[in-house]
Amino acid sequence: KGCAEKCYFGPRCRFLHDVGEYMAAKPADLGSTCVLFKTFGKCVYGVTCRFAQAHLGDGYQNVVNTDLAKQWEGKSPVRNNLSKDLQHQLRKRKFSFKKADEYLRGLAKPHGDGGKGGKATGPSTEEQEVSDCMTPKEGLGDGPECLVLAEQAEDPKPDSSQSPGPTDGEEASSIKRAGPVTDEDVIKLRSCEKKKLEIQGKLYLAPLTTCGNLPFRRICKRFGADVTCGEMAVCTNLLQGQSSEWALLKRHHTEDIFGVQLEGAFPDTMTKCAELLNQTIEVDFVDINVGCPIDLIYKKGGGCALMTRSNKFEQIVRGMNSVLDVPLTVKIRTGVQEKINVAHKIIPKIREWGASMVTLHGRSREQRYTRGADWDYIAECAKIASPMPLFGNGDILSYEDANRAMQTGVSGIMIARQVPVGALIKPWLFTEIKEQRHWDISSSERFDILKDFTNYGLEHWGSDTQGVEKTRKSTAITFCCRYIPVGLLEHLPQKINERPPYYMGRDYLETLMASQNVDDWIKISELLLGPVPTSFTFLPKHKANSYR
């Protein structure tokens, strides 16, 4: 970082302190242009940058383009970063979950079902009186009755059956307050007052786990994606303040309609995570993943398993909806078993629980990403879901597929990761749908897309060795091998589950991009990022061998 301050670890430090010695052992630069220096006027990686010759001056000092740097002063192209202060609060469990704790205490109270708690119910009589006080026909409630009810709601009379004295989570709520009712006290955001999710008819890029990273979303956004969503984030990891999980929530400033997707199996962690994100990041909606088919998630009760755990599912949806100021959406599949569809039974319940939209993937968990999506069933569910919007998902690889999908009555379509992968095969699919044409894109144009992805990756992951290799092995670019150029197709459009025989492209680069041999993609990466280190591997050994 260009600092020559004293190292407090002294002789115990295992790192180099001599910049000259470091530069002598550093591998050769990969190029003469640093995308960070060119874009922002300053490269924060300094001497560790693999393109450092573009911004190192005398004595290895980091050069700064003052005029360009001033344009970005106080600004950041990426939002939703995890601050050190917030991470410390989460790790020390000092973050306040006031709304979530209130909802969870309501779940724990005994109800009229013989003392068994756990089912989400409506508000208590006292809460209903406060809610009635705030209805439009009575005004917004600054009268004396509301003040009395507010004080009662804030400082309820202690129950003799409970242990005296508030707990740590109740200290703030037990303080007596005087004066008018504030939003933080009693007034709750009603569903009619929440921000609406107006995305009907828009093209929605699905949250692609391991592939839908920020650089790839920027590519899709440039080609016409209207709505983007971050990769699936595990709520427990977010609550623990894990930097790697919080990185999945980052939002580029070009993503004007952006949401995050959460995965979890229990109402306490999901509700708390929703409140955490509601207070700390900027999103337009929050999505619940009830469609993940992988065993690691399913066996813990998350993903598709929630479709079989209706009580927990209801508690999660109601709880998250109660703490969020933005719309809540849900992504589901047709069911768990292949020939037993249950989505049509669940969708009306999801609407009743307060979700603003549902997305239906036309396959079951057992099908994973194979066979065709059942769009007839999606059409049936779209009618059942009305007036709640329902987006359809599955087998969209051309504008004809998109047109047929919209004719089923869905509110919009989600472009996702079917096998072969829709948006990952051809991120320009959004342009084809909007312009209603087949784009016979050349190999040089496709290579330019890979170069842009590389530059975006260096911005996102860094231009040092670690960032370069992370960009190099990003799985998103390697799905291009499954694209068949329009000019080579026997008939249009390409079907999503059709695999061609090995073929020669119209030029060397097109042939190289059609290869499924890992060695050929190493060559492509070398064209983008220079020579591959001898110790570098794209994939685990067993996967690399299977590709060969």
XYZ file of C-alpha atoms in Angstrom:
548
model
C 0.000 0.000 0.000
C 3.008 2.275 -0.233
C 3.404 2.600 3.538
C 6.879 2.509 5.057
C 5.753 2.411 8.651
C 7.260 0.166 11.291
C 6.037 -3.423 11.450
C 4.811 -4.104 14.967
C 5.555 -7.829 14.702
C 9.299 -7.138 14.502
C 11.544 -10.158 13.890
C 8.558 -12.517 14.357
C 6.988 -11.261 11.108
C 7.174 -13.809 8.298
C 6.641 -11.334 5.452
C 9.021 -9.264 3.350
C 9.617 -5.603 4.225
C 12.070 -4.784 1.460
C 10.130 -3.698 -1.631
C 13.196 -4.149 -3.852
C 13.610 -7.747 -2.715
C 9.889 -8.381 -3.292
C 9.996 -6.922 -6.822
C 13.055 -9.038 -7.677
C 11.180 -12.226 -6.784
C 7.811 -11.141 -8.179
C 6.679 -12.868 -11.420
C 6.725 -10.788 -14.584
C 3.797 -8.454 -15.226
C 0.974 -9.822 -17.343
C 0.427 -6.634 -19.309
C 1.152 -2.949 -19.621
C -2.377 -1.682 -18.830
C -3.987 -1.880 -15.380
C -7.765 -1.733 -15.591
C -8.040 -0.305 -12.054
C -5.600 2.529 -12.772
C -7.244 3.211 -16.129
C -10.761 3.289 -14.637
C -10.283 4.890 -11.226
C -6.969 6.736 -11.537
C -5.406 4.675 -8.768
C -4.617 0.999 -8.220
C -4.995 0.046 -4.571
C -2.831 -3.051 -5.070
C 0.339 -1.010 -5.673
C 3.460 -3.116 -6.145
C 1.491 -6.373 -5.833
C -0.530 -5.580 -8.982
C 0.278 -7.937 -11.864
C 0.058 -4.936 -14.208
C 2.109 -2.668 -11.945
C 4.313 -1.222 -14.703
C 1.327 0.934 -15.687
C 1.364 2.857 -12.401
C 4.729 2.453 -10.647
C 7.110 5.397 -10.639
C 10.596 5.968 -9.254
C 11.387 3.963 -6.145
C 8.363 1.742 -6.806
C 6.022 4.559 -5.738
C 2.381 4.113 -6.737
C 1.420 6.785 -9.296
C -2.025 8.398 -8.999
C -3.976 10.096 -11.789
C -5.268 12.978 -9.670
C -7.933 14.240 -12.095
C -9.484 10.812 -12.580
C -9.189 9.894 -8.897
C -11.073 13.079 -7.899
C -14.046 11.976 -10.015
C -14.357 8.855 -7.849
C -13.541 10.548 -4.559
C -16.180 9.643 -2.000
C -17.901 7.351 -4.500
C -17.814 3.624 -4.942
C -18.968 1.684 -8.012
C -19.909 -1.194 -5.711
C -22.368 -0.990 -2.814
C -23.293 -3.318 0.045
C -19.771 -3.777 1.381
C -19.277 -5.326 4.812
C -17.752 -2.763 7.183
C -15.323 -3.819 9.905
C -17.586 -2.323 12.555
C -20.589 -4.362 11.404
C -18.493 -7.508 11.141
C -17.287 -6.966 14.719
C -20.883 -6.540 15.951
C -21.973 -9.748 14.250
C -19.034 -11.785 15.526
C -19.539 -10.519 19.073
C -23.332 -10.952 18.753
C -23.962 -7.317 19.607
C -26.219 -6.495 16.646
C -29.773 -5.653 17.709
C -32.564 -7.736 16.138
C -35.479 -5.883 17.742
C -38.190 -6.686 15.183
C -37.068 -10.270 14.650
C -36.949 -10.958 18.392
C -40.449 -9.560 18.778
C -41.761 -11.855 16.020
C -39.935 -14.892 17.400
C -41.291 -14.258 20.909
C -44.756 -14.354 19.364
C -44.002 -17.791 17.891
C -42.903 -19.071 21.284
C -46.090 -17.967 23.085
C -48.674 -20.682 23.791
C -51.753 -20.461 21.602
C -55.236 -21.881 21.772
C -54.128 -25.200 20.325
C -53.483 -26.875 23.650
C -50.345 -24.905 24.505
C -48.399 -25.830 21.364
C -46.618 -22.832 19.902
C -44.733 -22.466 16.691
C -47.492 -21.683 14.193
C -47.555 -18.164 12.813
C -50.732 -16.422 13.869
C -52.231 -12.978 13.623
C -51.499 -10.107 16.002
C -52.571 -10.211 19.614
C -55.611 -8.252 20.859
C -53.406 -5.439 22.142
C -51.471 -5.292 18.870
C -54.756 -5.309 16.948
C -55.999 -2.342 18.988
C -52.833 -0.411 18.137
C -53.210 -1.417 14.471
C -56.860 -0.327 14.453
C -55.786 2.975 15.945
C -53.664 3.585 12.868
C -56.194 2.757 10.149
C -56.926 5.507 7.589
C -60.516 5.991 8.798
C -59.244 6.868 12.281
C -56.265 8.969 11.100
C -52.631 8.032 11.602
C -52.946 7.933 15.354
C -51.344 10.733 17.318
C -54.345 10.995 19.619
C -54.306 10.259 23.362
C -55.660 6.735 22.874
C -52.718 5.860 20.637
C -50.223 7.291 23.116
C -51.652 5.167 25.916
C -51.615 2.056 23.761
C -48.088 2.839 22.626
C -46.854 3.072 26.199
C -48.637 -0.177 27.040
C -47.114 -1.895 24.021
C -43.639 -0.618 24.854
C -43.767 -1.316 28.592
C -46.116 -4.242 29.191
C -46.987 -5.233 32.721
C -44.677 -7.962 33.962
C -46.063 -11.458 34.180
C -45.694 -12.933 37.663
C -45.069 -16.348 36.139
C -41.925 -15.106 34.420
C -38.589 -14.411 36.014
C -38.180 -10.749 36.971
C -35.808 -8.412 35.195
C -35.359 -7.916 31.447
C -32.917 -9.909 29.359
C -30.237 -8.285 27.227
C -32.514 -8.317 24.193
C -35.370 -6.700 26.123
C -33.519 -3.854 27.805
C -34.175 -1.414 24.994
C -37.879 -2.291 24.733
C -38.493 -1.946 28.495
C -37.511 1.736 28.628
C -40.496 4.032 29.145
C -40.943 6.669 26.503
C -43.162 9.735 26.378
C -44.298 11.785 23.431
C -45.781 11.031 20.036
C -45.640 7.560 18.492
C -42.641 7.063 16.193
C -42.000 4.507 13.472
C -39.447 2.762 15.680
C -41.951 2.348 18.510
C -45.292 0.957 17.435
C -46.175 1.987 13.908
C -45.447 -0.873 11.565
C -45.160 -0.574 7.810
C -48.362 -1.948 6.350
C -48.234 -4.118 3.246
C -49.979 -1.425 1.195
C -47.248 1.046 2.185
C -44.307 -1.173 1.194
C -42.339 -0.413 -1.921
C -43.925 -2.212 -4.865
C -41.955 -4.573 -7.075
C -42.961 -3.421 -10.555
C -41.105 -5.885 -12.790
C -43.930 -7.446 -14.806
C -42.776 -8.149 -18.346
C -39.124 -7.516 -17.529
C -36.233 -9.908 -18.142
C -35.002 -11.343 -14.867
C -31.491 -12.805 -14.570
C -31.704 -15.614 -12.040
C -29.434 -15.911 -8.993
C -26.869 -18.327 -10.452
C -24.995 -19.986 -7.615
C -21.197 -20.018 -8.225
C -21.687 -18.393 -11.640
C -23.869 -15.310 -11.244
C -21.090 -13.202 -9.775
C -20.937 -9.419 -10.093
C -18.714 -9.373 -13.234
C -21.057 -11.753 -15.037
C -24.127 -9.739 -13.981
C -22.484 -6.618 -15.417
C -22.120 -8.411 -18.753
C -25.795 -9.465 -18.732
C -26.890 -6.003 -17.657
C -25.039 -4.513 -20.608
C -26.887 -6.864 -22.972
C -30.338 -5.964 -21.655
C -31.117 -7.789 -18.393
C -33.669 -5.684 -16.480
C -33.594 -7.380 -13.075
C -30.549 -8.948 -11.437
C -30.121 -10.964 -8.265
C -27.046 -11.918 -6.270
C -25.899 -15.492 -5.785
C -27.572 -17.608 -3.116
C -26.281 -16.560 0.314
C -26.583 -18.805 3.392
C -28.234 -16.840 6.194
C -26.194 -18.403 9.015
C -22.932 -17.396 7.332
C -24.198 -13.833 6.918
C -25.171 -13.661 10.589
C -21.646 -14.758 11.515
C -20.137 -11.924 9.481
C -18.276 -14.111 6.981
C -16.634 -11.866 4.402
C -16.899 -14.444 1.618
C -20.668 -14.705 2.093
C -21.190 -10.951 2.311
C -19.305 -10.594 -0.987
C -22.303 -12.299 -2.651
C -24.490 -9.318 -1.719
C -22.377 -6.708 -3.497
C -24.237 -4.562 -5.993
C -22.773 -2.633 -8.910
C -24.134 0.856 -9.467
C -25.416 -0.152 -12.927
C -27.811 -2.698 -11.396
C -30.895 -0.515 -11.057
C -33.257 -3.322 -9.955
C -31.310 -5.680 -7.715
C -32.222 -8.290 -5.130
C -30.481 -10.825 -2.945
C -31.393 -14.466 -2.417
C -31.258 -16.088 1.011
C -31.174 -19.750 1.927
C -32.105 -21.070 5.339
C -34.185 -23.711 7.063
C -35.464 -22.038 10.238
C -37.507 -18.904 11.014
C -35.119 -17.522 13.654
C -32.047 -17.297 11.419
C -33.973 -16.248 8.310
C -35.962 -13.526 10.092
C -32.879 -12.137 11.802
C -30.940 -12.193 8.556
C -33.748 -10.340 6.783
C -33.747 -7.627 9.454
C -29.944 -7.404 9.264
C -29.996 -6.854 5.515
C -32.935 -4.462 5.779
C -30.830 -2.191 7.980
C -27.408 -2.512 6.359
C -27.602 -2.895 2.568
C -29.435 -1.415 -0.426
C -31.697 -3.877 -2.236
C -34.986 -3.673 -4.100
C -36.261 -7.088 -2.991
C -35.254 -10.168 -1.015
C -35.802 -13.649 -2.434
C -36.150 -16.920 -0.512
C -34.528 -19.936 -2.147
C -37.009 -22.806 -2.001
C -35.737 -24.360 -5.211
C -32.180 -25.470 -4.463
C -31.962 -29.229 -5.184
C -28.453 -30.019 -3.929
C -28.179 -32.553 -1.104
C -26.055 -30.354 1.157
C -28.904 -27.812 1.426
C -31.838 -30.239 1.155
C -30.716 -32.542 3.983
C -30.501 -29.565 6.359
C -34.115 -28.644 5.649
C -33.445 -25.741 3.281
C -34.051 -25.241 -0.424
C -36.635 -27.648 -1.857
C -37.088 -29.274 1.551
C -39.127 -26.250 2.693
C -41.856 -27.310 0.261
C -42.430 -30.321 2.505
C -42.147 -28.335 5.786
C -45.139 -26.046 5.447
C -45.149 -24.837 9.084
C -41.511 -23.698 8.977
C -42.034 -22.312 5.488
C -44.965 -20.202 6.695
C -43.072 -18.931 9.727
C -40.120 -17.955 7.552
C -42.207 -16.057 4.995
C -44.329 -14.268 7.599
C -41.328 -13.448 9.765
C -39.196 -12.070 6.951
C -42.116 -10.090 5.573
C -42.705 -8.513 8.988
C -39.163 -7.132 9.277
C -38.536 -6.080 5.660
C -39.311 -2.690 4.141
C -38.842 -4.083 0.623
C -40.891 -6.761 -1.176
C -40.308 -10.421 -0.389
C -40.267 -12.967 -3.230
C -40.044 -16.765 -3.274
C -38.469 -19.116 -5.828
C -39.824 -22.669 -5.889
C -39.892 -25.794 -8.042
C -42.832 -27.926 -9.161
C -42.193 -30.273 -6.259
C -39.683 -32.671 -4.787
C -40.592 -35.879 -6.599
C -40.617 -36.038 -10.362
C -44.249 -36.899 -11.046
C -45.856 -35.360 -7.965
C -46.438 -31.632 -8.465
C -47.312 -29.655 -5.355
C -46.532 -26.064 -6.378
C -50.202 -25.349 -7.210
C -51.106 -26.135 -3.592
C -48.309 -24.032 -2.090
C -48.628 -20.898 -4.251
C -51.984 -19.709 -2.770
C -50.500 -20.107 0.708
C -47.407 -18.093 -0.257
C -49.702 -15.303 -1.465
C -51.659 -15.441 1.797
C -48.458 -15.319 3.889
C -47.504 -11.981 2.331
C -45.023 -12.651 -0.485
C -45.067 -10.128 -3.342
C -44.073 -12.521 -6.127
C -43.248 -16.152 -6.784
C -40.931 -17.658 -9.398
C -41.617 -21.213 -10.532
C -38.920 -23.417 -12.067
C -40.725 -25.975 -14.216
C -38.792 -28.959 -12.891
C -38.867 -31.013 -9.702
C -35.953 -31.561 -7.357
C -35.405 -35.073 -8.708
C -35.106 -33.686 -12.243
C -32.470 -31.168 -11.111
C -31.581 -29.393 -14.380
C -32.335 -32.238 -16.805
C -35.284 -32.959 -19.132
C -37.692 -30.313 -20.298
C -39.406 -27.728 -18.126
C -43.187 -28.195 -17.765
C -44.572 -24.921 -19.094
C -48.151 -26.254 -19.182
C -47.960 -26.663 -15.424
C -46.379 -23.213 -15.060
C -49.363 -21.760 -17.001
C -51.769 -23.517 -14.634
C -49.938 -22.139 -11.598
C -49.899 -18.614 -13.078
C -53.713 -18.619 -13.071
C -53.817 -19.892 -9.501
C -51.327 -17.273 -8.322
C -53.284 -14.300 -9.688
C -53.302 -11.448 -8.706
C -49.817 -12.163 -7.318
C -47.225 -12.031 -10.142
C -45.663 -15.341 -11.132
C -42.466 -15.579 -13.190
C -41.712 -18.731 -15.165
C -38.298 -20.325 -15.439
C -36.885 -23.095 -17.595
C -35.539 -23.797 -21.101
C -35.230 -20.231 -22.424
C -32.466 -20.120 -25.040
C -33.969 -18.004 -27.848
C -36.506 -15.262 -28.381
C -38.987 -17.865 -29.721
C -38.733 -19.714 -26.401
C -39.312 -16.446 -24.557
C -42.360 -15.593 -26.691
C -43.920 -19.014 -26.106
C -43.278 -18.657 -22.378
C -44.987 -15.258 -22.207
C -48.035 -16.673 -23.996
C -48.659 -19.003 -21.040
C -49.868 -16.067 -18.939
C -46.860 -15.586 -16.681
C -45.958 -12.076 -15.529
C -42.388 -12.433 -16.811
C -39.586 -14.884 -17.436
C -36.431 -15.693 -15.534
C -33.311 -16.547 -17.530
C -31.323 -19.055 -15.506
C -28.901 -21.955 -15.502
C -30.606 -24.813 -17.358
C -28.346 -27.506 -18.802
C -27.004 -26.407 -21.170
C -27.096 -23.051 -19.476
C -29.270 -20.268 -20.928
C -27.734 -16.966 -19.851
C -24.339 -18.574 -19.224
C -24.129 -19.953 -22.767
C -25.114 -16.680 -24.408
C -25.380 -13.596 -22.202
C -26.499 -11.698 -25.320
C -29.773 -13.684 -25.111
C -31.387 -10.641 -23.478
C -30.579 -8.576 -26.591
C -32.034 -11.271 -28.851
C -35.293 -11.310 -26.874
C -35.660 -7.527 -26.868
C -34.778 -7.154 -30.555
C -36.641 -10.337 -31.590
C -33.816 -11.724 -33.704
C -31.140 -14.401 -33.830
C -27.702 -12.880 -33.418
C -25.025 -14.676 -35.424
C -22.291 -13.323 -33.189
C -18.721 -13.687 -34.457
C -15.862 -15.269 -32.537
C -14.120 -11.885 -32.250
C -17.245 -10.357 -30.670
C -17.447 -13.268 -28.245
C -13.772 -12.814 -27.407
C -14.433 -9.128 -26.704
C -17.125 -10.235 -24.213
C -14.549 -12.458 -22.511
C -12.131 -9.528 -22.352
C -14.789 -7.339 -20.748
C -15.575 -10.102 -18.271
C -11.863 -10.330 -17.466
C -11.618 -6.579 -16.835
C -14.734 -6.663 -14.657
C -13.250 -9.611 -12.771
C -10.006 -7.732 -12.098
C -12.052 -4.789 -10.795
C -14.073 -7.078 -8.541
C -11.515 -9.641 -7.318
C -8.381 -7.536 -7.644
C -5.404 -7.195 -9.969
C -2.921 -8.921 -7.664
C -1.994 -12.598 -8.118
C -4.934 -13.852 -6.077
C -7.437 -11.729 -8.007
C -5.959 -12.673 -11.385
C -6.189 -16.401 -10.681
C -9.715 -16.028 -9.289
C -10.719 -14.284 -12.508
C -8.917 -16.929 -14.572
C -10.745 -19.849 -13.022
C -14.194 -18.222 -12.877
C -16.578 -20.848 -14.205
C -18.822 -18.396 -16.041
C -16.576 -17.984 -19.095
C -16.121 -21.718 -19.706
C -19.819 -22.273 -20.452
C -19.288 -20.496 -23.787
C -18.129 -23.839 -25.194
C -21.747 -25.013 -25.235
C -22.868 -22.273 -27.604
C -23.435 -23.310 -31.232
C -23.019 -20.401 -33.687
C -26.256 -19.550 -35.480
C -24.536 -19.766 -38.882
C -23.657 -23.420 -38.270
C -27.074 -24.633 -37.105
C -29.048 -27.002 -39.327
C -32.302 -25.501 -38.043
C -33.297 -22.590 -35.816
C -33.634 -22.132 -32.922
C -31.111 -24.184 -30.963
C -32.859 -26.478 -28.485
C -31.688 -26.279 -24.890
C -30.985 -30.000 -24.496
C -29.400 -30.585 -27.902
C -25.677 -31.355 -27.931
C -23.872 -31.169 -31.284
C -21.114 -33.510 -32.455
C -17.583 -32.115 -32.476
C -17.333 -29.538 -35.230
C -14.909 -27.100 -36.845
C -15.772 -23.445 -36.494
C -15.576 -20.799 -39.210
C -12.194 -19.688 -37.885
C -9.555 -20.895 -35.434
C -10.900 -18.879 -32.488
C -14.442 -20.182 -32.993
C -13.130 -23.753 -33.065
C -11.127 -23.094 -29.909
C -14.208 -21.719 -28.132
C -16.246 -24.777 -29.116
C -13.767 -27.150 -27.483
C -14.582 -28.896 -24.222
C -10.923 -29.741 -23.663
C -9.536 -27.908 -20.647
C -6.194 -27.354 -22.435
C -7.911 -25.244 -25.087
C -9.545 -23.061 -22.455
C -6.166 -22.612 -20.791
C -5.004 -21.235 -24.146
C -7.947 -18.815 -24.195
C -7.183 -17.693 -20.644
C -3.592 -17.076 -21.663
C -4.824 -14.829 -24.461
C -6.767 -12.883 -21.838
C -4.459 -12.933 -18.808
C -1.051 -14.072 -19.903
C 0.775 -17.360 -19.156
C -0.744 -19.749 -16.630
C 1.494 -20.544 -13.625
C 2.740 -24.145 -13.469
C 1.036 -24.621 -10.085
C -2.350 -23.360 -11.299
C -5.336 -25.682 -11.815
C -8.696 -24.660 -13.234
C -10.567 -27.521 -11.587
C -10.011 -30.245 -9.004
C -7.922 -33.040 -10.512
C -10.764 -35.530 -10.991
C -12.877 -32.915 -12.802
C -9.997 -31.736 -14.963
C -9.392 -35.323 -16.090
C -13.062 -35.807 -16.933
C -12.950 -32.659 -19.084
C -9.917 -33.994 -20.932
